[in-house]
Short mmCIF file of C-alpha atoms in Angstrom, two decimals:
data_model
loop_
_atom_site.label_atom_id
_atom_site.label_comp_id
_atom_site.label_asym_id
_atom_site.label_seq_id
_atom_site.Cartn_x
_atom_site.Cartn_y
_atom_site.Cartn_z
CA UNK A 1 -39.50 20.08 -22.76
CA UNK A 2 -36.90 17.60 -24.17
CA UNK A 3 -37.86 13.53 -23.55
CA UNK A 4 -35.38 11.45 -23.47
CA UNK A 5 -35.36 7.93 -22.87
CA UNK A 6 -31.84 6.27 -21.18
CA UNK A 7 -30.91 2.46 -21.95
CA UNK A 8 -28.47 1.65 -19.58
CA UNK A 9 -27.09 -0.55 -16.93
CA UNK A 10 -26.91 1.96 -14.62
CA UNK A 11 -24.23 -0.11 -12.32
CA UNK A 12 -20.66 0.60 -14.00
CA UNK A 13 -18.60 3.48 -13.75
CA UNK A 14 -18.51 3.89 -17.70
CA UNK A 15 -22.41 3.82 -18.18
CA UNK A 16 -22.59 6.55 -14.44
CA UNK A 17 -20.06 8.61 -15.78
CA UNK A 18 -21.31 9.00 -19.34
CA UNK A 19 -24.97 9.57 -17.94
CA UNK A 20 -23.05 12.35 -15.29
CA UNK A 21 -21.99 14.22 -18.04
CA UNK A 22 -25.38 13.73 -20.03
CA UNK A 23 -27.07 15.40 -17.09
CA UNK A 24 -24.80 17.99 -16.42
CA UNK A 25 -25.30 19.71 -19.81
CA UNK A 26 -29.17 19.17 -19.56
CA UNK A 27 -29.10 20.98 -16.39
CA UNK A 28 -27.27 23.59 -17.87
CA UNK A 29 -29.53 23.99 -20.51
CA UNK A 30 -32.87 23.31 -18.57
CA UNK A 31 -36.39 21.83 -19.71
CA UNK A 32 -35.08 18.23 -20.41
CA UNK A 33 -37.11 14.74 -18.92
CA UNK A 34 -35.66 11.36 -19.03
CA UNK A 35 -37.27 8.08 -18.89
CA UNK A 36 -34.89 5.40 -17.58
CA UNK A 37 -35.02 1.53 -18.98
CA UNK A 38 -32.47 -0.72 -17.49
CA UNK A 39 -30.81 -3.06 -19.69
CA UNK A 40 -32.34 -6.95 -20.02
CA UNK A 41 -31.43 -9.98 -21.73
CA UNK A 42 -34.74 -10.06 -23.12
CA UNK A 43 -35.33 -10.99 -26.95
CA UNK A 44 -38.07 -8.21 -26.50
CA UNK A 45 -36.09 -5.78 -25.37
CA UNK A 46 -35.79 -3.52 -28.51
CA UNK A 47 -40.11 -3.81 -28.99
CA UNK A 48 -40.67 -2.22 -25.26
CA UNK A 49 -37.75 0.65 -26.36
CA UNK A 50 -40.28 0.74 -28.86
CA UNK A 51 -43.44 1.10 -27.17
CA UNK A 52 -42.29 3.17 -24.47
CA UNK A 53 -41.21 5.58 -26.46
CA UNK A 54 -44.02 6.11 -28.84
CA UNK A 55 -46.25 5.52 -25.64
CA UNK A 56 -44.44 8.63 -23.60
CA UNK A 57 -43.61 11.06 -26.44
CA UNK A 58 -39.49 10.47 -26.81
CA UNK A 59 -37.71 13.21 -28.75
CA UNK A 60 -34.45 10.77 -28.30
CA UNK A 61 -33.01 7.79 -27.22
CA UNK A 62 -29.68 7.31 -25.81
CA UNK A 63 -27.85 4.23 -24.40
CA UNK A 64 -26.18 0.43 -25.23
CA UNK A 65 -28.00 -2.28 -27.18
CA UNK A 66 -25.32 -4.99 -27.52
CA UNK A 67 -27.15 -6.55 -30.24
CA UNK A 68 -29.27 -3.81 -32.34
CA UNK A 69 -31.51 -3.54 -35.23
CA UNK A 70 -30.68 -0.29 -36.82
CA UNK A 71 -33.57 -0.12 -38.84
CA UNK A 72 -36.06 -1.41 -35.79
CA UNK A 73 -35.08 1.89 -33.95
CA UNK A 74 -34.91 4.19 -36.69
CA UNK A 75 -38.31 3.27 -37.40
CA UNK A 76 -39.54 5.67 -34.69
CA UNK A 77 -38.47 8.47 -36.51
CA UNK A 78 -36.45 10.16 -33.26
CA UNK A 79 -32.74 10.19 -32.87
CA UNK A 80 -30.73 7.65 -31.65
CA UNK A 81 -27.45 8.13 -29.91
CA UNK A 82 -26.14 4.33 -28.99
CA UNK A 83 -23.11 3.60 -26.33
CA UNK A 84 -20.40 1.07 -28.99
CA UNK A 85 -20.45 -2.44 -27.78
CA UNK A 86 -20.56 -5.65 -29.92
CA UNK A 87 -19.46 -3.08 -32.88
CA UNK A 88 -19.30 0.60 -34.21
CA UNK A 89 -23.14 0.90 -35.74
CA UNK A 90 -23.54 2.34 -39.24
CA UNK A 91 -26.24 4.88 -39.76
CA UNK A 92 -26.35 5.87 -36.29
CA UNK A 93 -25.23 7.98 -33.66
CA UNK A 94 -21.90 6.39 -32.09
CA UNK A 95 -20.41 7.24 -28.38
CA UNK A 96 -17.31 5.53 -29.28
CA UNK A 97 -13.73 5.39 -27.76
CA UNK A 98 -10.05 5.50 -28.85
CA UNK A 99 -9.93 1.38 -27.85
CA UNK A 100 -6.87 1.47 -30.05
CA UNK A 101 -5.15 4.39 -28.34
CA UNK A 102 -5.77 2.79 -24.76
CA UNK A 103 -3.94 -0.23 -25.35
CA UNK A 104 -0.71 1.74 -26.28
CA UNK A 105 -1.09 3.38 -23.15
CA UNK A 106 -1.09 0.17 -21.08
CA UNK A 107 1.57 -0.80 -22.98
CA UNK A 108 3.81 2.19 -22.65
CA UNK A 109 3.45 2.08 -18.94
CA UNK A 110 4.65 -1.16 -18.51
CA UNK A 111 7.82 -0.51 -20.99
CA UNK A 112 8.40 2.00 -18.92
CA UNK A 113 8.62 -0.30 -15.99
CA UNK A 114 10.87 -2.28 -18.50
CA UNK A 115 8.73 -5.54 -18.57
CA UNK A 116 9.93 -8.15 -20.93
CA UNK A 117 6.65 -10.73 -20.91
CA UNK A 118 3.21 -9.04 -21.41
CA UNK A 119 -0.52 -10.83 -21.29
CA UNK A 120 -4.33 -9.57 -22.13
CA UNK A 121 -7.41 -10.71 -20.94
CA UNK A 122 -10.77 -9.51 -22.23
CA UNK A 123 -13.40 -10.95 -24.52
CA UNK A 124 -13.95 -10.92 -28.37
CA UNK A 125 -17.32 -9.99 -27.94
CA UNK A 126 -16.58 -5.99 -27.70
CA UNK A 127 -15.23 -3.88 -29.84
CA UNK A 128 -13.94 -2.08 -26.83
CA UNK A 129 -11.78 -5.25 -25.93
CA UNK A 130 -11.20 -6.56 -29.27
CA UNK A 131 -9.24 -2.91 -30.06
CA UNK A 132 -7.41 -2.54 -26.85
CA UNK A 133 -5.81 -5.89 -27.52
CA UNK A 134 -5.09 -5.34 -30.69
CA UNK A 135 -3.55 -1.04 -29.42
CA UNK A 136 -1.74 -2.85 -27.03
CA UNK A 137 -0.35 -6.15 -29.09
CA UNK A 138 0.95 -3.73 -31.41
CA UNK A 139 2.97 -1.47 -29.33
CA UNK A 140 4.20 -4.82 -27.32
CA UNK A 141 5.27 -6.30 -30.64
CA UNK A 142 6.85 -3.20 -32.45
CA UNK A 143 8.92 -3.02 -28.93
CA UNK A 144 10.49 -6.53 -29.65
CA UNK A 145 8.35 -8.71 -27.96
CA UNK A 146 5.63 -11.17 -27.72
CA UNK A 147 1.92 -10.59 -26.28
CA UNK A 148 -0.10 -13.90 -24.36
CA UNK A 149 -3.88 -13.96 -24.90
CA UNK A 150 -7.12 -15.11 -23.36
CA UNK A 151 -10.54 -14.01 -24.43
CA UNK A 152 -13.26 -15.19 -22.43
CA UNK A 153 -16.51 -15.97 -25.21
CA UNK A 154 -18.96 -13.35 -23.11
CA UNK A 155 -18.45 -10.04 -21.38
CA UNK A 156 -18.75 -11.25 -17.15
CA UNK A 157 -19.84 -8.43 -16.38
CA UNK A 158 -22.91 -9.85 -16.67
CA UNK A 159 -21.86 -13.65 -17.08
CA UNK A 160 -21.30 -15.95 -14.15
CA UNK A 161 -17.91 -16.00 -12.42
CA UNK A 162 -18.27 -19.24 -10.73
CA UNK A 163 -16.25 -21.47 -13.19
CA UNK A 164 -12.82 -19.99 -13.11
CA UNK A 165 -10.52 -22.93 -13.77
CA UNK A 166 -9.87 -22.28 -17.21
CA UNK A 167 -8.37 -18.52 -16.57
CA UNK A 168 -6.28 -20.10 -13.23
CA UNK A 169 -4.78 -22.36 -15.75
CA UNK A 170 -4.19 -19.73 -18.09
CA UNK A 171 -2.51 -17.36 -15.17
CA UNK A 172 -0.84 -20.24 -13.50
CA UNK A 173 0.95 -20.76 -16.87
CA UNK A 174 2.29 -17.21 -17.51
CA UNK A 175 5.75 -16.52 -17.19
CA UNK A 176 6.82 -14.35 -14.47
CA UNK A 177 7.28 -11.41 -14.05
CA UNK A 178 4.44 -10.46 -16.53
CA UNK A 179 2.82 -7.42 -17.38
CA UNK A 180 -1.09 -8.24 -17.26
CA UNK A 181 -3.11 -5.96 -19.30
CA UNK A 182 -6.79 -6.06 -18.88
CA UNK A 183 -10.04 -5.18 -21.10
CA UNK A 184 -11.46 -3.31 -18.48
CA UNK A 185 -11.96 -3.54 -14.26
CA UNK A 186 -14.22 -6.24 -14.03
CA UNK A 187 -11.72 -8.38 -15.94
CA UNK A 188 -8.96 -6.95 -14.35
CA UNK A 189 -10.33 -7.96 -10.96
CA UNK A 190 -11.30 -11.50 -11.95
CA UNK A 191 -7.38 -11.65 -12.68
CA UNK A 192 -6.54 -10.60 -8.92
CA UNK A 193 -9.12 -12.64 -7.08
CA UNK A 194 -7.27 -15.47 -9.44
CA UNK A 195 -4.21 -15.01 -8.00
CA UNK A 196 -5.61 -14.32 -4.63
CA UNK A 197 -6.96 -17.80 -4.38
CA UNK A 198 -4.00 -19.60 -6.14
CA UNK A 199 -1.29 -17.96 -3.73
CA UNK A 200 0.12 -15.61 -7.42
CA UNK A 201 1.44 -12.42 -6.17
CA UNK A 202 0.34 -9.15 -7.59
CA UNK A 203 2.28 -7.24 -8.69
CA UNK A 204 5.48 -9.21 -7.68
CA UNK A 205 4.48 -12.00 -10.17
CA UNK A 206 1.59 -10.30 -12.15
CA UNK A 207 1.53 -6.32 -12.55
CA UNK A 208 -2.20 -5.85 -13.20
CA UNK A 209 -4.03 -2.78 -15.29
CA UNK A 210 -7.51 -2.74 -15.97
CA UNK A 211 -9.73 0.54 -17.19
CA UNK A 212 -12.54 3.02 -16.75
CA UNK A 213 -11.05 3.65 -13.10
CA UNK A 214 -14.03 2.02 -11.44
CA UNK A 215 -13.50 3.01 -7.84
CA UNK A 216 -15.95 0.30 -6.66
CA UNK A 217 -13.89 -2.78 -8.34
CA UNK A 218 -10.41 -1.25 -8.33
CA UNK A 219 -10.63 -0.56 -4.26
CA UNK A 220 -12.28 -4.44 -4.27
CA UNK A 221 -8.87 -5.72 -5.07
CA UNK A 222 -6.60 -6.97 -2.80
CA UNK A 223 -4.14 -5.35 -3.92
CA UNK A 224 -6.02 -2.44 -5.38
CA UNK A 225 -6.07 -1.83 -8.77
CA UNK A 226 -4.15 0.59 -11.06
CA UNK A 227 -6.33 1.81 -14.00
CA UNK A 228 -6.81 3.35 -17.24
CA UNK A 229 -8.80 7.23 -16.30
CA UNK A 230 -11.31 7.79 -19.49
CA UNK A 231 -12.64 10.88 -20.70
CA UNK A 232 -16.28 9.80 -19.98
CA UNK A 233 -18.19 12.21 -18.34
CA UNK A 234 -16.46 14.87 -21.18
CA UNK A 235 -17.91 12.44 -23.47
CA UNK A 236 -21.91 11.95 -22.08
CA UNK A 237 -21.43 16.65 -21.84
CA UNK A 238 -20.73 16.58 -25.29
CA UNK A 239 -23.26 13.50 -26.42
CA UNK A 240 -25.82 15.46 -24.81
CA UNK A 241 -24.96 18.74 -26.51
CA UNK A 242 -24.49 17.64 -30.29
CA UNK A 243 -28.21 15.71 -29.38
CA UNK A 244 -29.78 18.32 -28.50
CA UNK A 245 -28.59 20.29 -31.84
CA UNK A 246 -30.10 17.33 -33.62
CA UNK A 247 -33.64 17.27 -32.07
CA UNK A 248 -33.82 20.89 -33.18
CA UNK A 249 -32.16 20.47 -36.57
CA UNK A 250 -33.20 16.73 -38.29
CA UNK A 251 -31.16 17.62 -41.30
CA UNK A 252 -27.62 17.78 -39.61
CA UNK A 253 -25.39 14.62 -40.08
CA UNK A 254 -24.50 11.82 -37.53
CA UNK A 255 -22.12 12.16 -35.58
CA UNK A 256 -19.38 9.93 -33.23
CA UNK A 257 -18.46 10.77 -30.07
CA UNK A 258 -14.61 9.76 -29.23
CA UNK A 259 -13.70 9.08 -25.75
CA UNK A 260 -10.09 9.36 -25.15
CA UNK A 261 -7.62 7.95 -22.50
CA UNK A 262 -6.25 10.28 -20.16
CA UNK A 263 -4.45 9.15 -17.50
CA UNK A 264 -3.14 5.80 -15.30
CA UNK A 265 -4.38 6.03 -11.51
CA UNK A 266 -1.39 4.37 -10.40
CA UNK A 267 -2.38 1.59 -7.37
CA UNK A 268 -0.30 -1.20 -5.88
CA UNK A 269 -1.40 -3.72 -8.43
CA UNK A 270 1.28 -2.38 -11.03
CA UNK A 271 3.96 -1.10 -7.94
CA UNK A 272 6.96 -2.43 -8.99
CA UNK A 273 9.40 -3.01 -11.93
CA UNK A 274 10.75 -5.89 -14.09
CA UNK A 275 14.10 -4.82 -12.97
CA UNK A 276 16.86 -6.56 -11.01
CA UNK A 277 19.42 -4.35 -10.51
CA UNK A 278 18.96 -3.36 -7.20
CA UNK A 279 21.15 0.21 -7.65
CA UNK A 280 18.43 1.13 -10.64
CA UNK A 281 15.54 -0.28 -8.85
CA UNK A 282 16.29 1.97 -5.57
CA UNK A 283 17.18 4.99 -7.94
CA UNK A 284 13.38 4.47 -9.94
CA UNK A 285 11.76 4.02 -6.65
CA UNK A 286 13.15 7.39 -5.21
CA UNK A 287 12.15 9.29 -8.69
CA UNK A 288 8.28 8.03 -8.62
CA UNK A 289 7.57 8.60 -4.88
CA UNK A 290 5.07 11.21 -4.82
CA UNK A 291 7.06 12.80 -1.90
CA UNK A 292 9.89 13.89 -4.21
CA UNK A 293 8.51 16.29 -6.68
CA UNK A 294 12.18 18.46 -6.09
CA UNK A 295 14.47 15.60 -5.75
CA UNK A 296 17.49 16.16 -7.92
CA UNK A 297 20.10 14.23 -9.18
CA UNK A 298 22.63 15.00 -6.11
CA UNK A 299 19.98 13.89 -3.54
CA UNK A 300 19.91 10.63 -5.44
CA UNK A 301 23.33 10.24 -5.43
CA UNK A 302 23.79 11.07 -1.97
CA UNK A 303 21.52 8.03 -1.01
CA UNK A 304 22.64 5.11 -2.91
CA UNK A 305 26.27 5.82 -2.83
CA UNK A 306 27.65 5.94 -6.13
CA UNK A 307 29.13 8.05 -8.51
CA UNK A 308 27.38 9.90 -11.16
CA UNK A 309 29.10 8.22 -13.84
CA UNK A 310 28.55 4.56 -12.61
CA UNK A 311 24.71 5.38 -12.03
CA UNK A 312 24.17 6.59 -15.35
CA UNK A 313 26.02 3.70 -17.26
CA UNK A 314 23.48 1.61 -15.21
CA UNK A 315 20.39 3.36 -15.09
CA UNK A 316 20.67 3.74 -19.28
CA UNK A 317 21.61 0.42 -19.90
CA UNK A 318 18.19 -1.17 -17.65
CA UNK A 319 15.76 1.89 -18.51
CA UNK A 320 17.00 3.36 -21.96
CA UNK A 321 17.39 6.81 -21.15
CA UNK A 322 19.12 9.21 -18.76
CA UNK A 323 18.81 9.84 -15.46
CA UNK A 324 17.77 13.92 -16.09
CA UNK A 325 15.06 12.61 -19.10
CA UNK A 326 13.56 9.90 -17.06
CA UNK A 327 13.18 12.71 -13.98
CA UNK A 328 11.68 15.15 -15.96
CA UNK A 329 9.25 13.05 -17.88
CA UNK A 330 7.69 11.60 -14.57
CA UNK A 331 7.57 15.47 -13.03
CA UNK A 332 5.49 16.04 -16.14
CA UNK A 333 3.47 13.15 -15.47
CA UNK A 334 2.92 14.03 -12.13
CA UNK A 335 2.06 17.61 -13.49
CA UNK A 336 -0.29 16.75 -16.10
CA UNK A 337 -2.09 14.67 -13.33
CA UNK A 338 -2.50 17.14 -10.85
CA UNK A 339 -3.97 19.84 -13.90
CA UNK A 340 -6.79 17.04 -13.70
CA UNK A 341 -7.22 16.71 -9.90
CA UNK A 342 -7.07 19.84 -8.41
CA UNK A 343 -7.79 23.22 -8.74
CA UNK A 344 -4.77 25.40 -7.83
CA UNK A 345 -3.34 28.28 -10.67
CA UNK A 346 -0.93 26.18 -13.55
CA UNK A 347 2.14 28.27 -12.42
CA UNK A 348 1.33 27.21 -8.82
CA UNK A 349 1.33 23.62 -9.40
CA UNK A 350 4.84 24.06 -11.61
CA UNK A 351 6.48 25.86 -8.69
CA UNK A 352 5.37 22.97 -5.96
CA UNK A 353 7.39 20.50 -8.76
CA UNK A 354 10.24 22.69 -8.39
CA UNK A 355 9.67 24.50 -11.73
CA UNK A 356 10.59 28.38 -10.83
CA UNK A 357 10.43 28.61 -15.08
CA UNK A 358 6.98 28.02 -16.01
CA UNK A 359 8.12 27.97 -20.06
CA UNK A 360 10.44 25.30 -19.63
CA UNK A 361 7.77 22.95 -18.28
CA UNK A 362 5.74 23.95 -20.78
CA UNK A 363 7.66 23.33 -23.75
CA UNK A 364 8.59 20.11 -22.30
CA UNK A 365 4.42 19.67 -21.75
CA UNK A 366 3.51 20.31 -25.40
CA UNK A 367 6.15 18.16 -26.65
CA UNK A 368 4.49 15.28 -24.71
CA UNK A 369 1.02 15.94 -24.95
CA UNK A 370 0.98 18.41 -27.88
CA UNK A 371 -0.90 20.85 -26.42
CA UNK A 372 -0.21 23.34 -23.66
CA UNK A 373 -0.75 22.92 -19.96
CA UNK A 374 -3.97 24.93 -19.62
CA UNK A 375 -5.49 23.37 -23.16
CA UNK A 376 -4.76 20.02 -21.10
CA UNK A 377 -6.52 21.06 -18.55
CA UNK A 378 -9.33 23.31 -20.07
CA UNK A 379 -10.15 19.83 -22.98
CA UNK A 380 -10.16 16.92 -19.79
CA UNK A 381 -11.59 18.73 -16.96
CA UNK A 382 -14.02 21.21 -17.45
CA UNK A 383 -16.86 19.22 -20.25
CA UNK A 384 -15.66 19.89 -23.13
CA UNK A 385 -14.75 16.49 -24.45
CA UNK A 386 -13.78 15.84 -28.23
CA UNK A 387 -15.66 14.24 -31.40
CA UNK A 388 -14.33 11.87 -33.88
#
């Protein structure tokens, strides 16, 4: 039987997911114990890791140490798979993320919504932060324009939130409309409660994203949050499985585990658009309600009473593409969402979007996401996660 001990906080959707996925595979495999340790703030911290592992037999460890000594651990002689947080760790077993990669997606999404001011909040203290900033400052700057930023000097998650006049400064000054881009949920729903109590509307005067899709703090918000899906519980499946080929096999390398973005769960904090013409703003509106997966160009026109030629002058000049490009892109949105959420056949789901030619959608899939609909599917919802 496999020991393993868990470090973890056990309360945020992150560390639950990661640990669902760890789980999942040893149940699938069978014969594994775990030992579970919940995170302190004590200086000691690492020395009863220590103990309790030599004390109960541990053939692993897995779990986050903000601030770690490598070597300290090592010295036990088992391995050692650690959850990135101050920095990536040397020598050791990373479960890691594309930080970088999730800032461009924040800040695709609201170019989409064609936002001209954009703002992050997180902390410096992360890696996690400090490269989602810096993912999402440099698509936000290589679009033209300018990124405002405010790092707190401690992750609240487990800081005290009762001092908050410095960030209602900070939000009180932003231009409006903004684009608020946020480390991660907790942060994201300090930034709502903010305007809450200050009378800032959200998303009217500050769209708001945060990340990891924490049901718990994104449903907290008033208005509920919009949020960054990761591929967590993928990541913990295939954490667990690469560990277990280590226990068995000391010579084989470490390894990093790469969680990637998926997805935005789209929520009223980011419902609207920087957009004031109110013929493009109606004609967006109609094209992202869920209701009208079929709606077609004619149906559009029929409602806002225009011709063809005057909508399309307008719609390219505010959003930067046509009217056809913009529709198909958000069906295949939609689609690539719905490969993740339900279970119904592929060719199914393309005929309920009004797709009666599955290999059009596809090609228009795989130019998007570079890999077919059912590899989509088959990599984000069924375990098998990737490795960087």
């Amino acid at each position: 039987m496999l020991k393993i001990l868990l470090l973890s906080d056990f309360t945020s959707e992150y560390s639950r997911l990661l640990l669902r996925g760890f789980l999942r595979y040893s149940k699938e495999v069978g014969g594994w114990s775990f030992y579970r340790i919940p995170l302190t703030p004590d200086d000691r911290y690492e020395n009863t890791v220590i103990k309790i592992a030599q004390k109960w037999g541990a053939d692993a460890i897995i779990g986050q140490i903000s601030d770690v000594n490598v070597q300290k651990l090592k010295s036990i002689g088992i391995p050692i798979i650690l959850q990135n947080y101050t920095d990536r760790i040397s020598g050791i077993s990373n479960i890691t993320g594309d930080y970088w990669g999730t800032g461009i997606m924040a800040a695709n999404y609201f170019l989409k919504k064609r936002y001209k001011h954009f703002a992050f909040y997180g902390t410096r203290t992360t890696v996690w932060s400090r490269e989602r900033e810096e993912g999402f400052r440099e698509r936000i700057t290589e679009s033209g324009h300018e990124m405002i930023c405010y790092n707190e000097d401690y992750n609240i998650r487990y800081g005290s939130t009762s001092d908050l006049s410095l960030l209602k400064d900070w939000v009180m000054a932003l231009p409006r409309p903004i684009a608020l881009f946020a480390c991660d949920d907790a942060f994201a729903l300090r930034v709502t409660e903010v305007c809450c109590l200050h009378n800032i509307r959200v998303p009217e005067d500050v769209a708001v994203l945060g990340v990891d899709n924490d049901e718990i703090l994104c449903n907290m918000s008033d208005p509920p949050l919009s949020s960054i899906v990761l591929d967590v519980e993928n990541g913990g499946y295939q954490a667990a499985c690469h560990l277990e080929q280590i226990i068995s096999n000391r010579d084989l390398p470490q390894f990093n585990i790469t969680i990637n973005p998926v997805r935005i769960e789209r929520r009223k904090s980011t419902e609207g658009y920087a957009i004031d013409d109110p013929l493009v703003l109606s004609t967006l509106r109609m094209i992202e309600d869920e209701n009208n997966h079929q709606l077609t160009i004619t149906e559009i026109l029929r409602q806002v009473h225009v011709s063809r030629r005057v909508l399309e002058k307008r719609f390219k000049s505010m959003v930067g593409q046509s009217i056809y490009q913009y529709m198909l892109k958000q069906r295949i949105s939609w689609f690539a969402e719905k490969l993740l959420t339900c279970d119904k056949p592929v060719a199914e789901l393309a005929f309920e979007l009004g797709y009666e030619d599955y290999i059009n959608l596809s090609k228009g899939f795989k130019r998007i996401y570079n890999m077919s609909p059912t590899q989509y599917r088959n990599q984000y919802a069924t375990g098998k996660g990737t490795t960087g």
